mmCIF file of C-alpha atoms in Angstrom:
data_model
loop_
_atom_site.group_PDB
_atom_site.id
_atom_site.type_symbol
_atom_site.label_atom_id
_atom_site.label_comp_id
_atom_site.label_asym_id
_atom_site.label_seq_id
_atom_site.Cartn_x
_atom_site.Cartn_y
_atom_site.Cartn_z
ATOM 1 C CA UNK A 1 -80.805 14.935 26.589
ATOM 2 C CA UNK A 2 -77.026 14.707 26.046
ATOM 3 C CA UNK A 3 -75.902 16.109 29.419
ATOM 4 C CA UNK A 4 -77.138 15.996 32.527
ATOM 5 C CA UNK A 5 -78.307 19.497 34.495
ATOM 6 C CA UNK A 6 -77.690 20.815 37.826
ATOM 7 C CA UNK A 7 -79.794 23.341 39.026
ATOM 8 C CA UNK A 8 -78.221 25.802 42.058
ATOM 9 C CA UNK A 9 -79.628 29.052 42.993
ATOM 10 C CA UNK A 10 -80.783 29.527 39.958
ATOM 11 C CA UNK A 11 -77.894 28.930 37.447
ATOM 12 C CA UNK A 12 -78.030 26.325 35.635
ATOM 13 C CA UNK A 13 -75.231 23.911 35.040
ATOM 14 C CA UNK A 14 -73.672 20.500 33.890
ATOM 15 C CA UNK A 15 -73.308 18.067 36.258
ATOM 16 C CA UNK A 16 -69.632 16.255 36.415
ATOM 17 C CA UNK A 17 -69.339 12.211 36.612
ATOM 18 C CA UNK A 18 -72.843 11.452 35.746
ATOM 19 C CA UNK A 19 -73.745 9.740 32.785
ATOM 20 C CA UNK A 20 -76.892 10.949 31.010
ATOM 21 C CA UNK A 21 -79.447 8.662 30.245
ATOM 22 C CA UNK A 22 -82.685 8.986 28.310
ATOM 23 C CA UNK A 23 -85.779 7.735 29.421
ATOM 24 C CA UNK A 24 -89.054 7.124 28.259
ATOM 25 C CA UNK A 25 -91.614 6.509 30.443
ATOM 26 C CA UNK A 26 -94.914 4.285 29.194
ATOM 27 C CA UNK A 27 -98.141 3.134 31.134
ATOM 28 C CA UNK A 28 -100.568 0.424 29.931
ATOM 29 C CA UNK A 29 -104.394 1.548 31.321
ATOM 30 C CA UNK A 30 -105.022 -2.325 32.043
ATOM 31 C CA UNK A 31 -103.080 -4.733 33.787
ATOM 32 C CA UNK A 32 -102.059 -7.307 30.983
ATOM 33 C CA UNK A 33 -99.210 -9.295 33.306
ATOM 34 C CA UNK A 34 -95.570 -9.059 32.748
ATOM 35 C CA UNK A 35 -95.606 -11.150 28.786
ATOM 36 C CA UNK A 36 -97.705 -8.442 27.746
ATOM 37 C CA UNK A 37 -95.570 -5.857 28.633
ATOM 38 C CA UNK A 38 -92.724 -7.658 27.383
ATOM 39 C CA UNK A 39 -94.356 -7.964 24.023
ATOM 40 C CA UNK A 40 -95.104 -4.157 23.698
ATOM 41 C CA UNK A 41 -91.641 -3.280 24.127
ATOM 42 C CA UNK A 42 -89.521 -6.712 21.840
ATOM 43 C CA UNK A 43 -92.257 -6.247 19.223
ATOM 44 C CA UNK A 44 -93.486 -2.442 19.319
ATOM 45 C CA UNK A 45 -91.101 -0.466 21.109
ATOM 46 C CA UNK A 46 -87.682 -2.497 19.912
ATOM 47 C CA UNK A 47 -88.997 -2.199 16.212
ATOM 48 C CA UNK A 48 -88.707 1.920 16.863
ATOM 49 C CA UNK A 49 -85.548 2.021 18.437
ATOM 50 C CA UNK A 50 -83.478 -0.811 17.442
ATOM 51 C CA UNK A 51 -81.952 -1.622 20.393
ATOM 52 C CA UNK A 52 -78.438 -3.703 20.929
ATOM 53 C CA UNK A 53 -78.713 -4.764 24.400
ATOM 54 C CA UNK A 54 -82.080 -5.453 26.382
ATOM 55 C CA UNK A 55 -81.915 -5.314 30.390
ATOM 56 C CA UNK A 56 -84.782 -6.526 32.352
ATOM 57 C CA UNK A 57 -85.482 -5.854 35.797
ATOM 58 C CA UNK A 58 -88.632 -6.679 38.049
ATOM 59 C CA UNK A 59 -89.727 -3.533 40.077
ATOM 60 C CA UNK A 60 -88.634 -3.927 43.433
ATOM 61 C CA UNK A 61 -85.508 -5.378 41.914
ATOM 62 C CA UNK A 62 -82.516 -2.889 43.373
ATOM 63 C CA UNK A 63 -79.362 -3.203 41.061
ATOM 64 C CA UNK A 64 -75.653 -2.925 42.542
ATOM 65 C CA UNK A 65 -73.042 -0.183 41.992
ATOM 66 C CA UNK A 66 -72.388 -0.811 38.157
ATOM 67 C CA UNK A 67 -74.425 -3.727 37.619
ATOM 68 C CA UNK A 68 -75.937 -2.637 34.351
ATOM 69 C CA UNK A 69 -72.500 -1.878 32.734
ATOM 70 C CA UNK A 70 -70.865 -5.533 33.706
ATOM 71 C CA UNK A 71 -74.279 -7.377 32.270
ATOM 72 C CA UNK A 72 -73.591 -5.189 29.172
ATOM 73 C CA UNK A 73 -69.743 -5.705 29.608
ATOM 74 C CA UNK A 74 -70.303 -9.246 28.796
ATOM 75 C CA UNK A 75 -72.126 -8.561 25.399
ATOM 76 C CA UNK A 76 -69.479 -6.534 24.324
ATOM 77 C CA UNK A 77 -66.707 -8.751 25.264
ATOM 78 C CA UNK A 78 -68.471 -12.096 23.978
ATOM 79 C CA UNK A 79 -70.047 -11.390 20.090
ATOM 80 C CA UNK A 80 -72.058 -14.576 20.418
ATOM 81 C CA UNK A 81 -73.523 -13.428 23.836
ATOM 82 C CA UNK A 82 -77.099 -13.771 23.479
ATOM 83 C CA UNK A 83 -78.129 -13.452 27.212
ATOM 84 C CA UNK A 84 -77.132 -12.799 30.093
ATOM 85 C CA UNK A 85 -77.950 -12.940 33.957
ATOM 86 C CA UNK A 86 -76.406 -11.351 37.522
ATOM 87 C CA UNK A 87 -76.106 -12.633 40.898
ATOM 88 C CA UNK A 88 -79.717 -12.628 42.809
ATOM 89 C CA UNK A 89 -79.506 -11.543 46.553
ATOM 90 C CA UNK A 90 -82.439 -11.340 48.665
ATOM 91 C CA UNK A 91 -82.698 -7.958 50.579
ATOM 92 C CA UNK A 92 -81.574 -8.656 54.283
ATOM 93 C CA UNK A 93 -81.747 -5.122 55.084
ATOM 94 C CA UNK A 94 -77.909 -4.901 56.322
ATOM 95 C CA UNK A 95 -78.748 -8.722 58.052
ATOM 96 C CA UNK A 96 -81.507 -7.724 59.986
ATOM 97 C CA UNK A 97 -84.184 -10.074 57.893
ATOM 98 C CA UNK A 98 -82.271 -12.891 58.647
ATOM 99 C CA UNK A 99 -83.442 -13.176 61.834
ATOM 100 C CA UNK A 100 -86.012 -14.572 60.334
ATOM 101 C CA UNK A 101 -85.553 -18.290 59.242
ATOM 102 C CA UNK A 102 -87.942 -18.306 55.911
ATOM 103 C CA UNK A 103 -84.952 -15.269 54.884
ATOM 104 C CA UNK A 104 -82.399 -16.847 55.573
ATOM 105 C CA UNK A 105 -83.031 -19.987 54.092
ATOM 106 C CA UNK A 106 -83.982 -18.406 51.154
ATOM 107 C CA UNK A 107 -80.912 -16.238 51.672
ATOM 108 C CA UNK A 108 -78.807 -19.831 51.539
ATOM 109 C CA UNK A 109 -80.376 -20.980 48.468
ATOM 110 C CA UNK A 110 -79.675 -17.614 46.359
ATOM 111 C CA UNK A 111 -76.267 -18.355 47.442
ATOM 112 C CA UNK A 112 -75.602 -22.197 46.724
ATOM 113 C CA UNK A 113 -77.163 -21.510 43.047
ATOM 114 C CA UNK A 114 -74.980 -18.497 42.004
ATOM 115 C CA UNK A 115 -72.204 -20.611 43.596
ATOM 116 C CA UNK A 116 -72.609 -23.876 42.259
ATOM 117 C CA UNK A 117 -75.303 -24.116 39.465
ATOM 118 C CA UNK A 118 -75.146 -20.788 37.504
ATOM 119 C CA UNK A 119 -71.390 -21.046 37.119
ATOM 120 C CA UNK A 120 -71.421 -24.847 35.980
ATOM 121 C CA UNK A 121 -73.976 -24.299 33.252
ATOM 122 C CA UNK A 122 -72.518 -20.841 31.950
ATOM 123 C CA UNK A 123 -69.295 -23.073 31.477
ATOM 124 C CA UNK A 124 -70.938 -25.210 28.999
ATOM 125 C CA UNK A 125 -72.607 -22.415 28.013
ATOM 126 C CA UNK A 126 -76.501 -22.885 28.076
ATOM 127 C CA UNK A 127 -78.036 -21.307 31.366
ATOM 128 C CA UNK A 128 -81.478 -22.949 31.981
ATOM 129 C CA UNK A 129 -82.787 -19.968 33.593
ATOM 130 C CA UNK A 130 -82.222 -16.436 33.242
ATOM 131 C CA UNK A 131 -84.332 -14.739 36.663
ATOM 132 C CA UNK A 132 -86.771 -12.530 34.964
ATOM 133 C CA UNK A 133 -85.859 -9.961 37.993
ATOM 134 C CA UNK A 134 -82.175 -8.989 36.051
ATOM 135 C CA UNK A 135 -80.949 -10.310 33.523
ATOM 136 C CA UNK A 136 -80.323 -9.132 29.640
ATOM 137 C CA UNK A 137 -80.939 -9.677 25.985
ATOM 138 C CA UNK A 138 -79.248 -9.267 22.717
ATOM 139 C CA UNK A 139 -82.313 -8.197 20.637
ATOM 140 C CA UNK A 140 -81.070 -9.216 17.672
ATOM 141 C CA UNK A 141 -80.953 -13.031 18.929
ATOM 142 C CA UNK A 142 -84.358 -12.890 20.172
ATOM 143 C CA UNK A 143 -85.307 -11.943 16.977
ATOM 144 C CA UNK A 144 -87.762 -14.601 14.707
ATOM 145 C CA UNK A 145 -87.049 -16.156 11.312
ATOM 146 C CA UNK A 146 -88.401 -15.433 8.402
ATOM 147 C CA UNK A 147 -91.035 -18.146 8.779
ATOM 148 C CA UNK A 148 -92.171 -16.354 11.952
ATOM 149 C CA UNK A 149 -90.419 -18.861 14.011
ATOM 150 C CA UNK A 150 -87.765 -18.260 16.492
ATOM 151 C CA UNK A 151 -87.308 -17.431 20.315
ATOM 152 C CA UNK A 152 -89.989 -14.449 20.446
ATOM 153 C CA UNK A 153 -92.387 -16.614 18.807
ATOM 154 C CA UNK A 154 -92.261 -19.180 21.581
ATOM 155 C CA UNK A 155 -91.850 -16.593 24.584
ATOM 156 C CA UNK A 156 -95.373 -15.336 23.793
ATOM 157 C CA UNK A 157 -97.060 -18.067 22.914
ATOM 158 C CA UNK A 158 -98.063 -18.504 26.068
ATOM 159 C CA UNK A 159 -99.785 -15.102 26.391
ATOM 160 C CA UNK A 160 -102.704 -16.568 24.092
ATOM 161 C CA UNK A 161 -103.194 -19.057 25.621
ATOM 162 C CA UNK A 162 -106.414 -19.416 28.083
ATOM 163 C CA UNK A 163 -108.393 -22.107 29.494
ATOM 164 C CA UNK A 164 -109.575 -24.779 27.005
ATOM 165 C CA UNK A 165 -106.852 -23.607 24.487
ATOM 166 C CA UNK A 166 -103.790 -24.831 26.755
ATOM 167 C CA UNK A 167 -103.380 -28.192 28.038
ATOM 168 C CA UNK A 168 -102.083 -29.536 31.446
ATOM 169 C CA UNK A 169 -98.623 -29.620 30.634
ATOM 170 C CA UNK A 170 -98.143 -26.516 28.512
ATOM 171 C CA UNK A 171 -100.181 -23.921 30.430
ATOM 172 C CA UNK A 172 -97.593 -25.466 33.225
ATOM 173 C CA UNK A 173 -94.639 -25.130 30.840
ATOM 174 C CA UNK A 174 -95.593 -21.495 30.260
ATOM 175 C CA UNK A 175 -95.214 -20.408 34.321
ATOM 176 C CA UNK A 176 -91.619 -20.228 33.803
ATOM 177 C CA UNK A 177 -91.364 -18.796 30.018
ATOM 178 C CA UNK A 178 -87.723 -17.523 30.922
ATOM 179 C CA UNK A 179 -86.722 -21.100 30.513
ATOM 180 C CA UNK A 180 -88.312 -21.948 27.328
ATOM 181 C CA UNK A 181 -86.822 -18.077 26.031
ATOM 182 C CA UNK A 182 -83.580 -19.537 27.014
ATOM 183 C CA UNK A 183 -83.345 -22.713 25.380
ATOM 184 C CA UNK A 184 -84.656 -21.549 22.129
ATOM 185 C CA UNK A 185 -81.894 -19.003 21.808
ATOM 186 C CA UNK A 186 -79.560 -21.351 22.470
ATOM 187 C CA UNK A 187 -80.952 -23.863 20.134
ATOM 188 C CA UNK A 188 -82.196 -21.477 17.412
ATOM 189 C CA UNK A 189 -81.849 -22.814 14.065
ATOM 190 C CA UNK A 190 -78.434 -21.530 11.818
ATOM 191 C CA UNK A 191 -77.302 -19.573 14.802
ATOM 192 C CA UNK A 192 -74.845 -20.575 17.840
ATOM 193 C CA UNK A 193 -75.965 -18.338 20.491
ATOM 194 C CA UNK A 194 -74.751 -18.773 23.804
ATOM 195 C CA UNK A 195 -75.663 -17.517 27.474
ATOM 196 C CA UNK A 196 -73.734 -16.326 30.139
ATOM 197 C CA UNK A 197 -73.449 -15.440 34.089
ATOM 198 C CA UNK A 198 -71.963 -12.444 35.137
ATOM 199 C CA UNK A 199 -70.956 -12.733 38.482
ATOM 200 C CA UNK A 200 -69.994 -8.954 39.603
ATOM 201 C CA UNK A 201 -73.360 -8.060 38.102
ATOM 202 C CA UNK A 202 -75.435 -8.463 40.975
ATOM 203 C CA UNK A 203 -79.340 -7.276 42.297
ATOM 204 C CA UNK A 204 -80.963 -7.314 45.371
ATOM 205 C CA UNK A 205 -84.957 -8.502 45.696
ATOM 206 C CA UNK A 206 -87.288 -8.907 47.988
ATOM 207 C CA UNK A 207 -88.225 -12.482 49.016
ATOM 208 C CA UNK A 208 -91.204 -13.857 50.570
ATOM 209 C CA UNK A 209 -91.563 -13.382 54.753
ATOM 210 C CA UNK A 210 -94.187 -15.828 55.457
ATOM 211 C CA UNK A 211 -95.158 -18.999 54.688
ATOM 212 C CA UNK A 212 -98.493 -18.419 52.875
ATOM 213 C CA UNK A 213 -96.156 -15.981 50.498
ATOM 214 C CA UNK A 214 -93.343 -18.593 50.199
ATOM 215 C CA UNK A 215 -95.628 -21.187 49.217
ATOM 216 C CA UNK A 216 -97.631 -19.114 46.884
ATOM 217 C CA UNK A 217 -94.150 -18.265 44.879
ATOM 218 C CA UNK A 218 -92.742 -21.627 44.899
ATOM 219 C CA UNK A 219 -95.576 -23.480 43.541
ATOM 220 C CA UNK A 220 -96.245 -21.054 40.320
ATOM 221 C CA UNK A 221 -92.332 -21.651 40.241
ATOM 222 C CA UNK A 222 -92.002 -25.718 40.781
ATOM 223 C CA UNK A 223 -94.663 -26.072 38.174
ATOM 224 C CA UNK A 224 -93.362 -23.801 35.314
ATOM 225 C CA UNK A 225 -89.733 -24.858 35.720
ATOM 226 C CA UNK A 226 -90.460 -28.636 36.554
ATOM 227 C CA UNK A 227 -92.721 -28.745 32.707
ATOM 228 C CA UNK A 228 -89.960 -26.447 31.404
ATOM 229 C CA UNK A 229 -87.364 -28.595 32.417
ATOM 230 C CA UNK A 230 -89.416 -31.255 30.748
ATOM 231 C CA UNK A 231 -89.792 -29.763 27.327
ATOM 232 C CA UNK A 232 -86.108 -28.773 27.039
ATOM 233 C CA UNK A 233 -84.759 -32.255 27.714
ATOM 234 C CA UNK A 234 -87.251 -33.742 25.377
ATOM 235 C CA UNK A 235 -86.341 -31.293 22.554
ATOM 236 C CA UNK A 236 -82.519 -31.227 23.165
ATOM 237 C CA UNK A 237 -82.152 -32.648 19.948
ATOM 238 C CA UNK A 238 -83.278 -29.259 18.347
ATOM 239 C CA UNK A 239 -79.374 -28.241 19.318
ATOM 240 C CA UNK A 240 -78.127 -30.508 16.549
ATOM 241 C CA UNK A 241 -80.108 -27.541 14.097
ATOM 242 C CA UNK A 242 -77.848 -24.670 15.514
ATOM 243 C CA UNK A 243 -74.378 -23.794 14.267
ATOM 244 C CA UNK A 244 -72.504 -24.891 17.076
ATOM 245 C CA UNK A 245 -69.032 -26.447 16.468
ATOM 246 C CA UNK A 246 -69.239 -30.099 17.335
ATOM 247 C CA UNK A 247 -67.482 -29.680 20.973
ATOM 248 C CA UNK A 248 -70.083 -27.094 21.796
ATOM 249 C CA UNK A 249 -73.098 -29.266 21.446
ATOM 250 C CA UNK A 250 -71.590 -32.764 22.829
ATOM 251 C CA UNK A 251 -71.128 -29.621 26.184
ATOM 252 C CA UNK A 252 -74.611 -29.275 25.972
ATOM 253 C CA UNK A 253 -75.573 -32.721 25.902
ATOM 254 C CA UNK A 254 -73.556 -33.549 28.723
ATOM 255 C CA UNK A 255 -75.648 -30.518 30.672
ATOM 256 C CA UNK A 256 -78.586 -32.014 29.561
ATOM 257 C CA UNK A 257 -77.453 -35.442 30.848
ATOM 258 C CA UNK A 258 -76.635 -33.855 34.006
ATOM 259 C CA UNK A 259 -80.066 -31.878 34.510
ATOM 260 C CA UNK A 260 -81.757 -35.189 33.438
ATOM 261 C CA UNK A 261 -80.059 -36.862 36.778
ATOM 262 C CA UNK A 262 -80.837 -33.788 38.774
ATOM 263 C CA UNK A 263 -84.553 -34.324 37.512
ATOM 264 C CA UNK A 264 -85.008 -37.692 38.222
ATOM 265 C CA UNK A 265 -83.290 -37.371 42.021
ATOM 266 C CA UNK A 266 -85.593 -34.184 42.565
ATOM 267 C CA UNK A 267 -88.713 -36.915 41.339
ATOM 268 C CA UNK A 268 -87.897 -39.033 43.833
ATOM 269 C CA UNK A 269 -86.817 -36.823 46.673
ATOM 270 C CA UNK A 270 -89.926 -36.808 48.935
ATOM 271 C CA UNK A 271 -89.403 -40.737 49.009
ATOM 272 C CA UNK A 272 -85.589 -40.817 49.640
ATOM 273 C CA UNK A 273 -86.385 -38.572 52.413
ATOM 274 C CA UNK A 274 -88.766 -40.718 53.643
ATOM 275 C CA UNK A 275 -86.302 -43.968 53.523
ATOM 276 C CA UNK A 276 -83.907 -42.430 54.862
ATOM 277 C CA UNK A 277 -85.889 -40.939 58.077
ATOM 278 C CA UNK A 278 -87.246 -45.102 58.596
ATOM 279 C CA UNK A 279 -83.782 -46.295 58.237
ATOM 280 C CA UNK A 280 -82.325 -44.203 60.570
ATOM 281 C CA UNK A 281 -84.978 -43.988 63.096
ATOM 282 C CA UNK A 282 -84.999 -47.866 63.390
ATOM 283 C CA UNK A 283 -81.529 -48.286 63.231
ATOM 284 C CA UNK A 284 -82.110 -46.220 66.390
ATOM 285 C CA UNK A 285 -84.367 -47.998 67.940
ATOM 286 C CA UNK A 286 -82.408 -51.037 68.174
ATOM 287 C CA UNK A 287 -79.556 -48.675 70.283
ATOM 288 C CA UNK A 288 -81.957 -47.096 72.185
ATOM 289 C CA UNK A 289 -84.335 -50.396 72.853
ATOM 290 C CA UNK A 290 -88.153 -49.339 74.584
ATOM 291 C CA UNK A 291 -87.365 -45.207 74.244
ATOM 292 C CA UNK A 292 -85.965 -45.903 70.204
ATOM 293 C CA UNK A 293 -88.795 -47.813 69.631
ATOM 294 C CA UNK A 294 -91.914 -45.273 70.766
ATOM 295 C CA UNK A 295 -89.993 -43.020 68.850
ATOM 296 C CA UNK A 296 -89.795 -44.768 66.002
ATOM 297 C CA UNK A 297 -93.577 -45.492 65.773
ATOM 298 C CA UNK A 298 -94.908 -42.053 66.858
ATOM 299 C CA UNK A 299 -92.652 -40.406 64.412
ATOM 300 C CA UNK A 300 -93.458 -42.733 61.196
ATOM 301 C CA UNK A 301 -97.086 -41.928 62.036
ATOM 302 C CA UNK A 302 -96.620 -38.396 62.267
ATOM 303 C CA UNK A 303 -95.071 -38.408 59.657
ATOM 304 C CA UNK A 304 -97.386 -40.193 57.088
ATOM 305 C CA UNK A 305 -99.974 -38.117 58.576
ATOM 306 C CA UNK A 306 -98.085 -34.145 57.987
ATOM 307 C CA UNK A 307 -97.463 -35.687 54.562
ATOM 308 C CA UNK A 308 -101.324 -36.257 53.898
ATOM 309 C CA UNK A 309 -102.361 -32.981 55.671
ATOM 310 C CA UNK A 310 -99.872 -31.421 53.178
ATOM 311 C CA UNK A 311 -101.199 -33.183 49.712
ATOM 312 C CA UNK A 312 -104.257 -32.181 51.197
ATOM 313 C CA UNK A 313 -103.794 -28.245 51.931
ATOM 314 C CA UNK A 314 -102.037 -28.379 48.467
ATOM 315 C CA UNK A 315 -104.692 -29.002 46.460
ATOM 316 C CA UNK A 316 -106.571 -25.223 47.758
ATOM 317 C CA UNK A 317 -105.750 -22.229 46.143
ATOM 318 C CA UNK A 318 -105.496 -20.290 48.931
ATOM 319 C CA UNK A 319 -102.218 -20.450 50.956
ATOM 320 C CA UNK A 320 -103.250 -17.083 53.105
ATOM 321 C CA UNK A 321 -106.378 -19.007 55.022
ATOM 322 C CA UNK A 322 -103.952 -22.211 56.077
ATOM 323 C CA UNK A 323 -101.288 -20.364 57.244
ATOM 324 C CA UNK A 324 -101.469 -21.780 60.980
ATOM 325 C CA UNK A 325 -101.311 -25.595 59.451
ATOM 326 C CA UNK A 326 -98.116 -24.451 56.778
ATOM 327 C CA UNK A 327 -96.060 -23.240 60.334
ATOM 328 C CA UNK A 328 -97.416 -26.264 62.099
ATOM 329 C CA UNK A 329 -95.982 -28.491 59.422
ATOM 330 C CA UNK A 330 -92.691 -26.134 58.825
ATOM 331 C CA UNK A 331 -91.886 -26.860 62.621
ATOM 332 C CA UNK A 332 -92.949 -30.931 62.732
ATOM 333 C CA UNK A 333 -90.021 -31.062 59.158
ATOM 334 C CA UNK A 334 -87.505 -29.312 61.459
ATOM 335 C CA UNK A 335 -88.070 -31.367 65.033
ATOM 336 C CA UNK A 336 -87.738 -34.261 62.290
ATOM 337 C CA UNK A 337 -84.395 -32.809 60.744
ATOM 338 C CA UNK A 338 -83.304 -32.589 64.272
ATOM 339 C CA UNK A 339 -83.798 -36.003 65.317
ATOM 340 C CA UNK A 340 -82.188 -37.284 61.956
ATOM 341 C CA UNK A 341 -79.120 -35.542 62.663
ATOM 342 C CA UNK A 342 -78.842 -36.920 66.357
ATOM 343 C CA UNK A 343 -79.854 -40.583 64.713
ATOM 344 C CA UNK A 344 -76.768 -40.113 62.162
ATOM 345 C CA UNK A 345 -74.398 -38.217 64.834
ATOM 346 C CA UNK A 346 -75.239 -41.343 67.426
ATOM 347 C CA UNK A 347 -75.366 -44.270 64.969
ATOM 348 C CA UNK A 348 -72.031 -42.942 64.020
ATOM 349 C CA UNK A 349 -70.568 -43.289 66.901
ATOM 350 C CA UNK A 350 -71.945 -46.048 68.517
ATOM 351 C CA UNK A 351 -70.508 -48.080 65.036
ATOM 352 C CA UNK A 352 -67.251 -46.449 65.759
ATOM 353 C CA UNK A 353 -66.954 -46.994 69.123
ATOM 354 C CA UNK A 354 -68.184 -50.900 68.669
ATOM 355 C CA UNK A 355 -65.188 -51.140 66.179
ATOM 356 C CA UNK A 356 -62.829 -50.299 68.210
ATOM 357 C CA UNK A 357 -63.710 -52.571 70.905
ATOM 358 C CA UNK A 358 -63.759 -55.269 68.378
ATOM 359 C CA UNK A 359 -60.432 -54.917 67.642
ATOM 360 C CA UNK A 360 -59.003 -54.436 70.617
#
């Protein structure tokens, strides 16, 4: 339709200040997961209608008040545009879900990423992932070569592949296909594509509420972005067969310089965490004497121990039947936090006040 109707009493009439839109509605019989879906409409669907702009958005994903038009702002505004992504916000429900702590700390990262890490790597201008839940596409750049090779051609590789046919690291890779759409387009040969974050576009989603949820989502997501991560660094070389100017690609080799770093601390975080709990806790126990020191040895063996009990839980499929032990072990990591921050706060101190009285 070209105009949208309003119905009163009977008469019919145009409606003023709405925009119409046409829609077509399509249901699969079976349940083929979301790169299925995504195939039907890039390779069937887009075919038909030639589309300019692609938005994506996960059902249950609510956009804001003009969201759409600033993701499709961008594309208009930036020729070479060949994604695009808005600001994720879990649903608080007007703050009311963030009496819950699993919120809220979700809540906080959302935040510190579309603060700090989407606006870093849209400056240089490679995003490493655009969240399936909203973002956009310029169809056109998704588009394959001649050969059959090209950003669609990766993006659904991973739909045939089951079992036997994928190993280890690629059937891991291919959890988070966003990434591996993203640097392809970026990196797609004779082209100089470039992705963007659009700040005033923004979308609100439901997060996870319990731990057996939480965990469920973040290890599909660890996986597929941690092998993702992997294959993009090792192919970064594949820029040099774009068309970006020179400045361009020595920006994206200093991003992937910096997400190598990132990598390599996130490797080693579960041990830094660990050295820095033992330094700190017997730093303390030489302030504290008898008291510091049965702290110090009950905590490094509860420690070790959670940390076993955890490798061990993770290796089940089932989050939902070890729910109790997850909370158990949520609570242990924050007592832990809390006694860290005392141990710094009082360390501090003490080393201040001991200066002081050293000089005089």
């Amino acid at each position: 339709t070209q105009m949208t109707l309003d119905i009163k009493k009977g008469v019919v009439g145009v409606k003023k200040g709405n925009t119409p839109v046409q829609m077509l509605f399509c249901l699969k019989e079976k349940n083929q997961k979301k790169i299925n879906s995504h195939r039907w409409f890039f390779q069937a669907f887009g075919a038909v209608l030639d589309p300019n702009v692609c938005v994506l958005i996960d059902a249950g994903t609510k956009p804001g008040k003009d969201s759409v038009y600033q993701l499709w702002k961008a594309f208009d505004l930036e020729p070479m545009c060949a994604g695009a992504c808005g600001e994720i916000k879990a649903m608080l429900v007007h703050g009311k879900k963030l009496l819950n702590p699993l919120v809220a700390t979700q809540n906080f990262e959302y935040k510190m990423s579309n603060i700090l890490d989407k606006p870093l790597e849209s400056a240089f201008g490679f995003i490493s992932v655009l969240p399936g839940a909203f973002s956009a596409y310029r169809y056109v750049a998704l588009q394959n070569d001649k050969t059959g090779q090209g950003p669609l051609e990766k993006y659904f590789a991973g739909e045939k592949m089951h079992g036997a046919n994928a190993g280890i690291f690629t059937a891991n890779m291919y959890l988070a296909e966003d990434r591996i759409l993203c640097f392809e387009l970026v990196s797609k040969r004779n082209c100089h594509w470039i992705l963007q974050y659009v700040k005033s576009a923004t979308g609100e989603t439901d997060v996870p509420t319990t731990m057996a949820e939480f965990i469920s989502q973040r290890r599909r997501w660890l996986n597929g972005s941690f092998f993702a991560a992997v294959y993009a660094l090792a192919h970064s070389f594949d820029i040099f067969r774009s068309d970006h100017s020179f400045l361009r690609k020595t920006m994206f080799l200093v991003e992937f310089v910096y997400q190598t770093i990132s990598m390599i601390f996130a490797w080693f975080a579960l041990g830094n965490f660990f050295l820095v709990f033992r330094i700190l806790t017997a730093s303390l126990q030489n302030e504290l004497g008898t008291a510091g020191k049965v702290l110090f040895i009950v905590f490094e063996w509860l420690y070790i121990a959670v940390l076993i009990t955890c490798f061990i839980l993770s290796l089940g499929n089932r989050p939902q039947g070890s729910n109790k032990w997850y909370m158990s072990m949520v609570y242990f990591w924050g007592i832990i936090m809390a006694y860290l921050m005392f141990a710094s706060i009082f360390i501090t101190v003490r080393s201040v006040q001991g200066q002081i009285e050293t000089n005089g």
